[in-house]
Coordinates of C-alpha atoms in Angstrom, one line a residue:
Chain V
M29 CA -0.2 0.0 0.2
E30 CA 2.7 2.5 1.2
R31 CA 4.9 1.2 -2.0
Y32 CA 2.0 2.1 -4.3
K33 CA 1.2 5.1 -3.1
Y34 CA 5.0 6.5 -3.4
K35 CA 5.2 5.5 -6.8
K36 CA 1.8 7.0 -7.8
R37 CA 2.6 10.4 -6.4
R38 CA 6.4 10.5 -7.5
P39 CA 5.6 11.9 -11.2
V40 CA 3.9 15.2 -9.4
A41 CA 6.9 15.5 -7.3
C42 CA 9.3 17.1 -9.7
N43 CA 8.8 20.8 -9.7
W44 CA 11.6 23.5 -9.1
F45 CA 10.5 23.6 -5.4
D46 CA 10.9 19.7 -4.9
V47 CA 14.4 20.0 -6.7
L48 CA 15.8 23.1 -4.6
N49 CA 14.4 21.5 -1.3
I50 CA 15.9 18.1 -2.0
A51 CA 19.4 19.8 -3.0
F52 CA 19.2 21.8 0.4
M53 CA 18.6 18.3 2.1
V54 CA 21.3 16.5 0.5
L55 CA 23.6 19.7 1.1
F56 CA 23.0 20.2 4.7
A57 CA 23.4 16.3 5.4
L58 CA 26.9 16.3 3.5
L59 CA 27.6 19.4 5.9
I60 CA 26.6 17.1 8.6
L61 CA 28.7 14.6 7.3
Y62 CA 32.3 16.1 6.5
P63 CA 33.8 16.8 9.9
F64 CA 33.2 12.8 10.7
Y65 CA 35.1 12.1 7.4
N66 CA 37.6 14.6 8.0
S67 CA 38.2 13.2 11.1
V68 CA 38.7 9.4 9.9
L69 CA 40.7 10.9 7.1
V70 CA 43.2 12.8 9.2
S71 CA 43.3 9.8 11.9
F72 CA 44.3 7.3 8.6
T73 CA 47.1 10.3 7.2
P74 CA 50.7 10.1 7.4
Q75 CA 52.1 13.7 9.2
T76 CA 54.0 14.2 5.5
D77 CA 50.8 14.3 3.6
Y78 CA 48.8 16.2 5.9
I79 CA 51.3 19.0 6.0
K80 CA 52.0 18.7 2.0
T81 CA 48.4 18.7 0.6
P82 CA 46.7 21.7 0.2
F83 CA 43.4 20.7 0.7
M84 CA 42.7 16.8 1.2
L85 CA 39.6 15.3 -0.4
Y86 CA 40.6 11.6 -0.2
P87 CA 44.1 10.0 1.0
K88 CA 46.9 9.3 -1.3
N89 CA 48.7 6.9 1.2
L90 CA 46.8 5.1 4.4
T91 CA 49.0 4.5 7.6
L92 CA 47.7 2.9 11.0
D93 CA 50.5 4.6 12.9
S94 CA 48.2 7.0 14.7
Y95 CA 46.1 3.9 15.9
Y96 CA 49.1 2.0 16.6
I97 CA 50.0 5.1 18.8
V98 CA 46.7 5.2 20.4
F99 CA 46.2 1.4 21.3
E100 CA 50.0 1.4 22.5
S101 CA 49.2 4.0 25.6
K102 CA 47.6 2.4 28.4
V103 CA 45.3 5.5 29.0
I104 CA 42.4 4.8 26.2
F105 CA 42.1 1.4 27.9
T106 CA 42.0 2.2 31.6
G107 CA 39.6 4.8 30.3
L108 CA 37.6 2.3 28.4
G109 CA 37.6 0.2 31.6
V110 CA 36.2 2.8 34.0
T111 CA 33.9 3.9 31.1
L112 CA 32.4 0.0 30.9
V113 CA 31.6 0.0 34.3
V114 CA 30.1 3.2 34.6
T115 CA 28.0 2.6 31.6
V116 CA 26.7 -0.8 33.0
L117 CA 26.3 -0.2 36.5
G118 CA 25.1 3.0 35.8
V119 CA 22.6 1.9 33.3
I120 CA 21.2 -0.4 35.7
Y121 CA 20.8 2.1 38.6
N122 CA 19.3 4.4 35.8
M123 CA 16.6 2.0 34.8
F124 CA 15.9 1.2 38.3
L125 CA 14.9 4.2 39.5
T126 CA 13.5 5.4 36.3
L127 CA 10.9 2.2 36.0
L128 CA 9.8 2.2 39.3
M129 CA 9.1 5.7 39.5
A130 CA 7.1 5.4 35.9
Y131 CA 5.6 2.9 37.1
A132 CA 4.3 4.3 40.2
F133 CA 3.4 7.6 38.7
N134 CA 0.9 5.6 36.6
R135 CA -1.1 4.9 39.4
E136 CA -3.6 6.8 41.1
F137 CA -2.8 7.4 44.9
P138 CA -3.0 10.2 47.4
G139 CA -0.5 12.5 47.3
K140 CA 0.2 12.0 43.5
K141 CA 0.0 15.9 42.1
F142 CA 2.4 16.9 45.2
F143 CA 5.1 14.5 44.3
L144 CA 5.2 14.7 40.4
Y145 CA 5.3 18.6 41.1
A146 CA 8.4 18.3 43.6
V147 CA 9.9 15.9 41.1
I148 CA 9.2 18.5 37.9
F149 CA 10.1 21.4 40.0
T150 CA 13.8 20.0 39.7
M151 CA 13.9 20.5 35.9
Y152 CA 13.6 24.4 36.2
F153 CA 15.3 25.0 39.4
N154 CA 18.5 23.5 41.0
G155 CA 21.2 24.2 43.4
G156 CA 23.8 25.0 41.0
L157 CA 27.4 23.5 41.0
I158 CA 28.9 24.4 44.5
P159 CA 26.1 22.9 46.8
Y160 CA 26.1 19.9 44.2
Y161 CA 30.0 20.0 44.6
L162 CA 29.9 20.0 48.4
L163 CA 27.0 17.4 48.6
I164 CA 29.4 14.9 46.8
K165 CA 32.1 15.4 49.2
D166 CA 30.0 15.3 52.2
L167 CA 29.0 12.0 51.1
G168 CA 32.3 10.8 50.9
L169 CA 32.3 10.2 47.0
M170 CA 35.3 12.3 46.0
D171 CA 37.7 10.2 43.8
T172 CA 35.3 7.1 43.6
I173 CA 33.5 5.7 40.6
S174 CA 30.3 5.8 42.4
S175 CA 30.5 9.8 41.9
M176 CA 29.9 9.1 38.1
I177 CA 27.0 6.8 38.7
L178 CA 25.0 7.6 41.8
P179 CA 24.4 11.6 41.0
T180 CA 22.6 10.9 37.3
G181 CA 19.5 8.7 38.4
I182 CA 16.4 9.7 36.3
S183 CA 15.7 11.5 33.7
I184 CA 12.7 13.5 33.8
M185 CA 11.8 13.4 30.3
Y186 CA 12.4 9.5 29.7
M187 CA 10.4 8.9 32.9
T188 CA 7.7 10.9 31.4
V189 CA 7.7 8.9 28.1
M190 CA 7.9 5.7 30.2
R191 CA 5.0 6.7 31.9
K192 CA 2.9 7.1 29.1
Y193 CA 4.1 3.8 27.7
F194 CA 2.7 2.1 30.8
A195 CA -0.6 4.4 30.9
A196 CA -1.3 2.9 27.0
L197 CA -1.0 -0.6 28.1
P198 CA -4.6 -2.3 28.5
E199 CA -5.7 -2.0 31.8
E200 CA -7.5 -5.1 32.0
L201 CA -4.0 -6.7 32.4
T202 CA -3.4 -5.4 35.6
E203 CA -7.0 -5.7 37.0
S204 CA -7.3 -9.1 36.4
A205 CA -3.9 -9.8 38.0
K206 CA -4.9 -7.7 40.7
M207 CA -8.3 -9.9 41.3
D208 CA -6.1 -13.0 41.5
G209 CA -4.0 -11.6 44.3
A210 CA -1.2 -10.6 42.6
S211 CA 1.1 -7.8 44.8
E212 CA 2.1 -4.4 42.7
F213 CA 5.6 -6.0 42.7
T214 CA 4.4 -9.2 40.7
I215 CA 2.5 -7.2 38.3
L216 CA 5.4 -4.6 37.3
F217 CA 8.0 -7.4 37.2
R218 CA 5.6 -10.4 35.8
I219 CA 3.2 -8.4 33.6
I220 CA 4.4 -5.0 32.7
L221 CA 8.0 -5.3 32.1
P222 CA 7.8 -8.7 30.0
L223 CA 5.3 -6.6 27.9
S224 CA 7.1 -3.5 27.8
L225 CA 10.5 -5.1 26.7
P226 CA 11.0 -3.1 23.5
M227 CA 10.6 0.0 25.6
V228 CA 12.8 -0.9 28.3
V229 CA 15.8 -1.6 25.9
T230 CA 15.3 1.7 24.3
F231 CA 15.4 3.7 27.1
A232 CA 18.5 1.2 28.4
L233 CA 20.1 2.5 25.3
Y234 CA 19.4 6.1 25.7
Y235 CA 20.8 6.0 29.1
G236 CA 23.9 3.8 27.7
I237 CA 25.1 6.7 25.5
E238 CA 24.8 9.2 28.2
R239 CA 26.9 7.3 30.4
W240 CA 29.5 6.7 27.4
N241 CA 29.3 10.5 26.9
E242 CA 29.4 11.3 30.5
W243 CA 32.9 13.3 31.4
W244 CA 31.8 16.6 33.8
N245 CA 31.1 14.3 36.7
G246 CA 34.9 12.7 36.1
M247 CA 36.1 16.2 35.5
L248 CA 34.6 17.4 38.8
F249 CA 35.4 14.4 41.1
I250 CA 37.9 12.2 40.1
K251 CA 41.4 13.1 40.7
S252 CA 43.2 9.8 40.1
A253 CA 44.2 9.4 36.5
F254 CA 43.5 5.6 36.8
K255 CA 39.9 6.3 37.3
Q256 CA 39.1 8.9 34.6
P257 CA 36.6 8.1 32.2
L258 CA 37.2 7.5 28.3
Q259 CA 35.3 11.0 27.4
L260 CA 37.8 12.6 30.0
V261 CA 41.0 11.0 28.8
L262 CA 39.8 12.3 25.0
R263 CA 39.4 15.4 26.7
G264 CA 42.7 15.6 27.8
I265 CA 44.3 14.4 24.3
I266 CA 42.5 16.8 22.5
Q267 CA 43.3 19.9 24.9
S268 CA 46.8 18.8 25.0
T269 CA 49.2 20.7 22.2
G270 CA 51.8 19.5 19.8
A271 CA 54.1 16.6 20.7
Q272 CA 52.7 16.3 24.4
V273 CA 50.3 13.9 23.1
M274 CA 50.2 10.5 24.5
S275 CA 53.8 11.1 26.0
S276 CA 54.9 7.3 26.1
H277 CA 57.5 5.3 25.7
L278 CA 57.5 5.8 22.1
Q279 CA 58.7 8.9 22.2
E280 CA 61.8 7.8 24.0
A281 CA 62.7 5.7 21.3
G282 CA 62.5 8.9 19.3
I283 CA 59.1 8.3 17.6
V284 CA 57.5 11.9 17.6
P285 CA 53.6 11.3 17.1
F286 CA 52.0 13.0 14.8
S287 CA 49.8 15.0 17.2
D288 CA 46.5 15.8 14.9
G289 CA 46.3 12.0 13.6
V290 CA 46.5 10.7 17.2
K291 CA 43.9 13.0 18.3
M292 CA 41.7 12.1 15.5
A293 CA 42.4 8.3 16.0
S294 CA 41.2 8.6 19.7
I295 CA 38.0 10.4 18.6
V296 CA 37.3 7.7 16.1
V297 CA 37.8 4.9 18.6
T298 CA 35.6 6.8 21.2
M299 CA 32.6 7.0 18.9
T300 CA 32.8 3.6 17.0
P301 CA 30.6 2.3 19.4
V302 CA 28.0 5.1 19.8
M303 CA 28.0 4.9 15.7
C304 CA 27.7 1.0 15.7
L305 CA 24.5 1.6 18.0
Y306 CA 22.9 4.7 16.3
P307 CA 21.1 2.8 13.2
F308 CA 19.2 0.4 16.0
L309 CA 18.5 3.6 18.4
Q310 CA 17.2 6.1 15.9
R311 CA 13.5 4.3 15.2
Y312 CA 13.0 4.1 18.6
F313 CA 14.4 7.8 19.9
V314 CA 11.8 8.9 17.2
Q315 CA 9.0 6.9 18.5
G316 CA 9.7 7.8 22.0
L317 CA 10.0 11.4 21.5
A318 CA 7.0 11.5 19.2
I319 CA 5.1 9.9 22.3
G320 CA 6.4 12.8 24.5
A321 CA 5.9 15.2 22.1
V322 CA 2.2 14.7 21.2
K323 CA 1.0 14.1 24.3
G324 CA 2.8 16.2 26.3
Chain W
M2 CA -28.6 20.5 42.0
S3 CA -27.7 22.8 45.0
G4 CA -24.1 22.7 46.2
S5 CA -25.0 20.8 49.5
T6 CA -26.0 17.9 47.3
L7 CA -22.9 17.6 45.2
R8 CA -21.2 18.0 48.3
T9 CA -22.7 15.0 49.6
I10 CA -22.1 13.0 46.5
R11 CA -18.5 13.6 46.7
Q12 CA -18.5 12.7 50.1
M13 CA -20.0 9.6 49.4
R14 CA -18.2 8.6 46.6
R15 CA -15.1 9.3 48.9
K16 CA -16.3 7.1 51.4
K17 CA -12.7 5.6 52.5
P18 CA -10.8 7.8 54.8
L19 CA -7.4 9.0 53.7
R20 CA -5.4 6.8 56.0
Q21 CA -7.0 3.5 54.4
R22 CA -6.4 5.1 51.0
I23 CA -2.6 5.5 51.7
W24 CA -2.6 2.1 53.1
E25 CA -3.9 0.6 50.1
N26 CA -1.3 2.1 48.1
R27 CA 1.4 1.5 50.3
Y28 CA 3.5 -0.9 47.8
I29 CA 3.1 1.9 45.5
Y30 CA 4.6 4.3 48.0
L31 CA 7.3 1.8 48.3
L32 CA 8.0 1.8 44.7
L33 CA 7.9 5.4 44.7
L34 CA 10.8 5.6 47.2
P35 CA 14.2 4.9 45.5
G36 CA 13.2 7.3 43.0
L37 CA 12.2 10.1 45.5
L38 CA 15.1 9.6 47.5
F39 CA 17.3 10.1 44.4
F40 CA 15.6 13.5 44.2
I41 CA 15.8 14.7 47.7
I42 CA 19.5 13.8 48.1
F43 CA 20.8 14.8 44.6
K44 CA 18.6 17.6 43.4
Y45 CA 17.0 19.2 46.8
V46 CA 19.6 18.6 49.3
P47 CA 21.7 20.9 46.7
I48 CA 18.9 23.6 46.8
Y49 CA 18.9 23.6 50.5
G50 CA 22.6 24.0 50.0
L51 CA 21.9 27.3 48.3
Q52 CA 21.8 29.1 51.7
L53 CA 25.7 29.2 51.4
A54 CA 25.1 32.7 48.9
F55 CA 24.2 34.3 52.3
K56 CA 27.1 32.4 54.2
R57 CA 31.2 32.5 54.6
Y58 CA 32.1 28.9 54.0
Q59 CA 34.3 27.5 56.4
V60 CA 35.6 23.9 55.0
N61 CA 35.6 22.6 58.6
L62 CA 32.0 23.7 59.7
G63 CA 30.3 22.4 56.5
I64 CA 27.1 24.3 54.9
N65 CA 24.9 24.2 57.8
M66 CA 27.4 25.5 60.4
S67 CA 29.4 28.5 58.3
P68 CA 28.3 31.7 59.8
W69 CA 26.0 34.0 57.9
N70 CA 27.5 37.1 56.2
G71 CA 24.3 38.6 54.6
V72 CA 24.6 39.8 50.9
D73 CA 28.4 40.1 51.3
N74 CA 28.9 37.5 48.7
F75 CA 26.6 39.4 46.5
R76 CA 28.4 42.7 47.1
L77 CA 31.7 41.0 46.0
L78 CA 30.2 39.4 43.0
F79 CA 28.4 42.7 41.7
V80 CA 31.8 44.7 41.7
D81 CA 33.6 42.1 39.6
G82 CA 33.8 42.9 36.0
D83 CA 34.3 39.7 35.2
F84 CA 30.8 38.5 36.3
W85 CA 28.9 41.3 34.4
K86 CA 31.2 40.1 31.4
S87 CA 30.0 36.6 31.6
V88 CA 26.4 37.8 32.4
R89 CA 26.5 39.6 29.1
N90 CA 28.4 37.3 27.2
T91 CA 25.6 34.5 28.2
L92 CA 22.9 36.5 27.5
V93 CA 24.1 37.6 23.8
I94 CA 25.2 34.1 23.0
A95 CA 21.7 32.8 24.1
Y96 CA 20.2 35.5 22.3
L97 CA 22.2 34.7 19.2
Q98 CA 21.1 31.2 19.7
I99 CA 17.1 31.8 19.7
L100 CA 17.5 34.0 16.7
L101 CA 19.7 32.0 14.6
F102 CA 19.5 28.1 15.9
F103 CA 16.3 28.2 17.2
P104 CA 14.2 28.6 13.7
F105 CA 16.5 26.2 11.8
P106 CA 14.6 23.1 13.0
I107 CA 11.3 24.5 12.7
L108 CA 12.2 25.3 9.0
L109 CA 14.1 21.8 8.5
S110 CA 10.9 20.2 9.7
I111 CA 8.6 21.8 7.6
L112 CA 11.0 21.3 4.4
L113 CA 11.8 17.7 5.4
N114 CA 7.7 17.3 5.3
E115 CA 7.8 18.5 1.9
V116 CA 10.0 15.5 0.5
R117 CA 8.1 12.9 -0.9
Q118 CA 10.8 10.3 -1.5
T119 CA 10.3 8.4 1.5
R120 CA 13.5 6.7 1.7
L121 CA 15.8 9.6 0.9
K122 CA 13.8 11.5 3.7
K123 CA 14.6 8.9 5.9
V124 CA 18.2 8.5 5.6
V125 CA 18.9 12.5 5.8
Q126 CA 16.6 12.6 9.0
T127 CA 19.2 9.9 10.4
I128 CA 22.2 11.8 9.1
Y129 CA 20.7 15.1 10.7
T130 CA 20.3 13.2 14.1
L131 CA 23.6 11.7 14.3
P132 CA 25.8 14.6 16.1
H133 CA 23.3 14.8 19.1
F134 CA 24.4 11.4 20.1
L135 CA 28.3 12.6 20.4
S136 CA 29.6 14.3 23.4
W137 CA 30.8 18.0 22.9
V138 CA 34.4 16.7 24.2
I139 CA 34.2 14.6 20.5
V140 CA 32.7 17.4 18.6
S141 CA 35.3 19.6 19.9
G142 CA 38.1 17.7 19.0
M143 CA 36.8 17.4 15.4
V144 CA 36.2 21.0 15.1
L145 CA 39.3 22.2 16.8
N146 CA 41.1 20.4 14.2
M147 CA 38.9 21.8 11.1
L148 CA 38.8 25.3 12.2
S149 CA 42.8 25.3 13.2
S150 CA 44.9 27.3 11.1
N151 CA 46.0 24.6 8.8
G152 CA 42.9 22.7 9.3
A153 CA 40.4 21.8 6.4
I154 CA 38.6 25.0 6.4
N155 CA 41.5 27.2 6.4
N156 CA 43.3 24.8 3.5
L157 CA 40.0 25.2 1.5
L158 CA 40.2 28.9 1.8
A159 CA 43.9 28.8 1.1
V160 CA 42.8 26.8 -2.2
M161 CA 40.4 29.3 -3.3
G162 CA 42.8 32.2 -2.7
L163 CA 41.2 33.6 0.4
E164 CA 43.0 34.4 3.5
R165 CA 43.4 32.0 6.4
V166 CA 41.4 33.3 9.7
Q167 CA 42.2 32.2 13.3
F168 CA 38.3 31.3 13.9
L169 CA 39.2 29.9 17.5
T170 CA 40.9 33.0 18.5
N171 CA 39.0 35.6 16.4
K172 CA 36.7 37.8 19.1
S173 CA 34.4 39.0 16.0
V174 CA 33.4 35.3 14.8
F175 CA 33.6 33.4 18.0
R176 CA 30.2 33.8 19.1
Q177 CA 28.7 33.1 15.8
L178 CA 30.6 30.1 15.5
L179 CA 29.3 28.5 18.6
V180 CA 25.7 29.3 17.4
L181 CA 27.2 27.4 13.9
L182 CA 28.3 24.3 15.8
L183 CA 25.0 24.0 17.9
T184 CA 23.2 24.5 14.9
W185 CA 25.6 21.4 13.2
K186 CA 25.1 19.4 16.4
E187 CA 21.5 19.9 17.3
S188 CA 19.3 21.1 14.5
G189 CA 18.3 17.0 13.4
W190 CA 17.6 16.5 17.2
S191 CA 15.3 19.5 17.7
C192 CA 13.6 18.9 14.0
I193 CA 12.1 15.5 15.4
L194 CA 9.9 17.4 17.8
Y195 CA 8.3 19.1 15.2
L196 CA 8.1 16.4 12.8
A197 CA 6.3 14.5 15.3
A198 CA 3.8 17.2 15.8
I199 CA 3.8 17.4 12.3
T200 CA 2.9 13.6 11.5
A201 CA 0.0 13.9 14.4
I202 CA -1.8 16.3 11.7
D203 CA -4.8 14.8 10.3
P204 CA -3.8 14.0 6.7
S205 CA -7.5 14.3 5.2
L206 CA -6.7 18.5 5.7
Y207 CA -4.1 18.0 3.4
E208 CA -6.4 16.4 1.0
A209 CA -9.2 18.6 1.4
A210 CA -7.2 21.3 0.8
T211 CA -5.7 19.8 -2.4
I212 CA -9.3 19.5 -3.7
D213 CA -9.9 23.1 -2.8
G214 CA -7.1 23.9 -4.7
A215 CA -4.5 25.1 -2.3
N216 CA -0.8 25.2 -3.5
R217 CA 2.1 24.2 -1.2
W218 CA 2.7 27.4 0.2
H219 CA -1.1 27.6 1.2
K220 CA -0.6 23.7 3.0
I221 CA 2.4 24.9 5.0
R222 CA 1.0 28.5 5.9
F223 CA -2.4 26.8 7.0
I224 CA -2.2 23.3 7.9
T225 CA 1.3 22.7 8.8
W226 CA 2.2 25.8 10.5
P227 CA -0.8 25.7 12.9
G228 CA 0.1 22.2 13.6
I229 CA 3.1 22.7 15.3
S230 CA 3.0 26.4 16.4
M231 CA 1.9 25.2 19.7
I232 CA 5.4 23.0 20.2
V233 CA 6.8 26.0 18.8
V234 CA 5.7 28.4 21.6
V235 CA 6.2 25.5 24.2
T236 CA 10.0 25.2 23.1
L237 CA 10.3 28.9 23.2
I238 CA 9.2 29.2 26.7
L239 CA 11.6 26.8 28.1
R240 CA 14.4 28.3 25.8
I241 CA 13.7 31.4 27.3
G242 CA 13.3 30.0 30.9
S243 CA 16.6 28.6 30.5
I244 CA 18.1 31.9 29.1
M245 CA 21.1 31.9 31.6
D246 CA 22.6 28.6 30.1
A247 CA 24.3 29.4 27.1
G248 CA 25.8 25.7 26.4
F249 CA 28.4 24.9 29.1
E250 CA 29.5 21.8 27.8
Q251 CA 30.1 23.5 24.3
I252 CA 32.1 26.5 25.6
I253 CA 34.2 24.8 28.1
N254 CA 35.6 22.2 25.6
I255 CA 36.1 24.7 22.6
Y256 CA 36.9 28.6 23.9
N257 CA 40.4 29.4 25.1
P258 CA 41.7 32.5 27.2
T259 CA 41.9 34.4 23.8
V260 CA 38.1 34.8 23.9
Y261 CA 37.4 34.7 27.4
E262 CA 36.4 38.4 26.6
V263 CA 33.3 37.2 24.1
A264 CA 32.4 33.5 25.0
D265 CA 33.2 33.6 29.2
I266 CA 29.6 32.7 30.3
I267 CA 28.1 32.4 33.9
D268 CA 28.7 28.7 34.0
T269 CA 32.1 28.6 32.8
Y270 CA 33.1 31.7 35.0
V271 CA 31.6 30.0 38.4
Y272 CA 33.7 27.0 36.9
R273 CA 36.8 29.1 36.9
I274 CA 36.6 31.2 40.0
T275 CA 35.9 27.9 41.7
F276 CA 38.4 25.1 40.5
Q277 CA 40.9 27.5 39.1
R278 CA 41.7 29.9 41.7
P279 CA 41.5 30.0 45.8
A280 CA 37.6 29.5 45.9
N281 CA 35.2 31.5 47.8
F282 CA 32.3 29.1 47.9
G283 CA 29.7 31.6 49.0
V284 CA 30.5 33.8 46.1
S285 CA 30.2 30.9 43.8
T286 CA 26.9 29.8 45.4
A287 CA 25.7 33.0 44.9
V288 CA 26.3 33.2 41.3
G289 CA 24.2 29.9 41.2
L290 CA 21.5 31.5 43.0
F291 CA 21.3 34.5 40.7
K292 CA 21.6 32.5 37.9
G293 CA 18.4 30.0 39.0
L294 CA 16.2 32.6 40.0
T295 CA 16.8 34.8 37.0
N296 CA 15.8 31.6 35.0
C297 CA 12.7 31.1 37.0
I298 CA 11.8 34.4 36.7
L299 CA 12.0 34.4 32.9
L300 CA 10.1 31.4 32.7
L301 CA 7.4 32.0 34.3
T302 CA 7.2 35.6 32.7
T303 CA 7.7 34.4 29.5
N304 CA 5.0 31.6 30.2
W305 CA 2.6 34.4 31.4
I306 CA 2.9 36.4 28.5
C307 CA 2.2 33.5 26.2
V308 CA -1.0 32.2 28.1
R309 CA -2.4 36.0 27.8
I310 CA -1.4 36.1 23.9
S311 CA -2.2 32.6 22.6
G312 CA -3.8 30.6 25.4
T313 CA -1.1 28.0 25.3
G314 CA 1.6 27.9 28.0
I315 CA 3.3 25.2 30.2
V316 CA 2.6 25.2 33.5

């Protein structure tokens, strides 16, 4: 049906407006893609080529030197380890808190409105940097992995979308389960969650990407180099200048790394996991936002 | 029916006393508890900590026991030229964002909706959303390389016979550059919201309009635009309600001391005075309170104006 419609319409859609519009769309898409292409390009280019070529559209010689240096250095791997721990534990923590709250707010109970407003209020007003910093300090979380996990708990937007998802499930399910004497926990874990599996996976991925991209808590609270998350390690590499990049035994051996190449290679390594997950995510993202937008 | 009868009916319906209804829902409260604890500890405790704005912080005494010092922190703050510079920069950058970035996703969604090649539409939309999922750390890395004096953009300028531009240290283009980067990163994502609203428009409206001889412009003007205008209003209110945020994560990763003059915003200022100098936590908290209150007041004001004018608001 869909395809039929599309074929039928096609001849109509060819006036000057369409041509210009499509040209604009494609041009903007290329503009979005170019920085990615540039990074990948530089990461595979030998330094000599990079300096000599006036403007590089495609590579003449390829080299893996930059990647070699990135994988040689330990910092990327310790960062990766920390980020993996933070992401896995963090997402479990996020999902636990968010699912329970979304489910609870989907029900009617005395005081619901008060609690809901209290939660939403924090979207518009917060304590700011210093009280937050001192709180983490007072909790004794300084320089701990927990300082990157615990403070990010519930995204109110995700919680709202989940709540709407739960609300759209047929009510008879919970009603009949209640008749049979099932507790709220049984209903949530045995009936609601299995039915919501695609939604649960989607939000776990959302949170996962956020965790993967997190660096700010690490920058504030982490002092030991070996506890730095990947993004913070990457930030260190990017913000360093010239030959400081990844000062390792390579430099002692007289190999001066091509700093731009190493920077770009680190970027490519860091963003690859997100890029691989992205195509799967996109559809659900759009759906999730659509629910939130239309009803919210 | 008289008022008293109504009241009796209500009372009859709400037969169960409050205590009983709470008891019946005890498991729901239990489910709510972990989330509430999170909000209390990580959101409300810092709000309670805002009292530090009126105190002289002493490490050994903590927030609670530190002595009050009235509005001294604000007095210190308001004589600091760097603070006012950061306020001005924040407002200018936020204003540029609303002026240049804000309309773009709206335009993009309307144009995307006009693309009839479904596959092309899907592909470009996927591409547009992509940068949103990368951190500003990664984006800054890619951009710092491209814009450096021997980066791709300058090489292109040189090949075309133009002069190289020091984008990253040039005070006159840096703010525009920030907005441009924001447009690059977030347009596709913001666009989804508007597209969702467009999808919710009843297709029969378009069909009826076609039969009545409406051209494409008419349809955009009289069907698509009214369909998304409410979401546009809501997004605008929210944006103005966070006018004191001009993109901390972006700026702290891209800027450098040469452009502090034009790009040091409130958040980066707080960060600098707290973590890159001997800190005065009281003053830093005062900045936070000033910022939070301004945002709140602006949010409520814009909301009030929008409700007055168009009948739509968020609160």
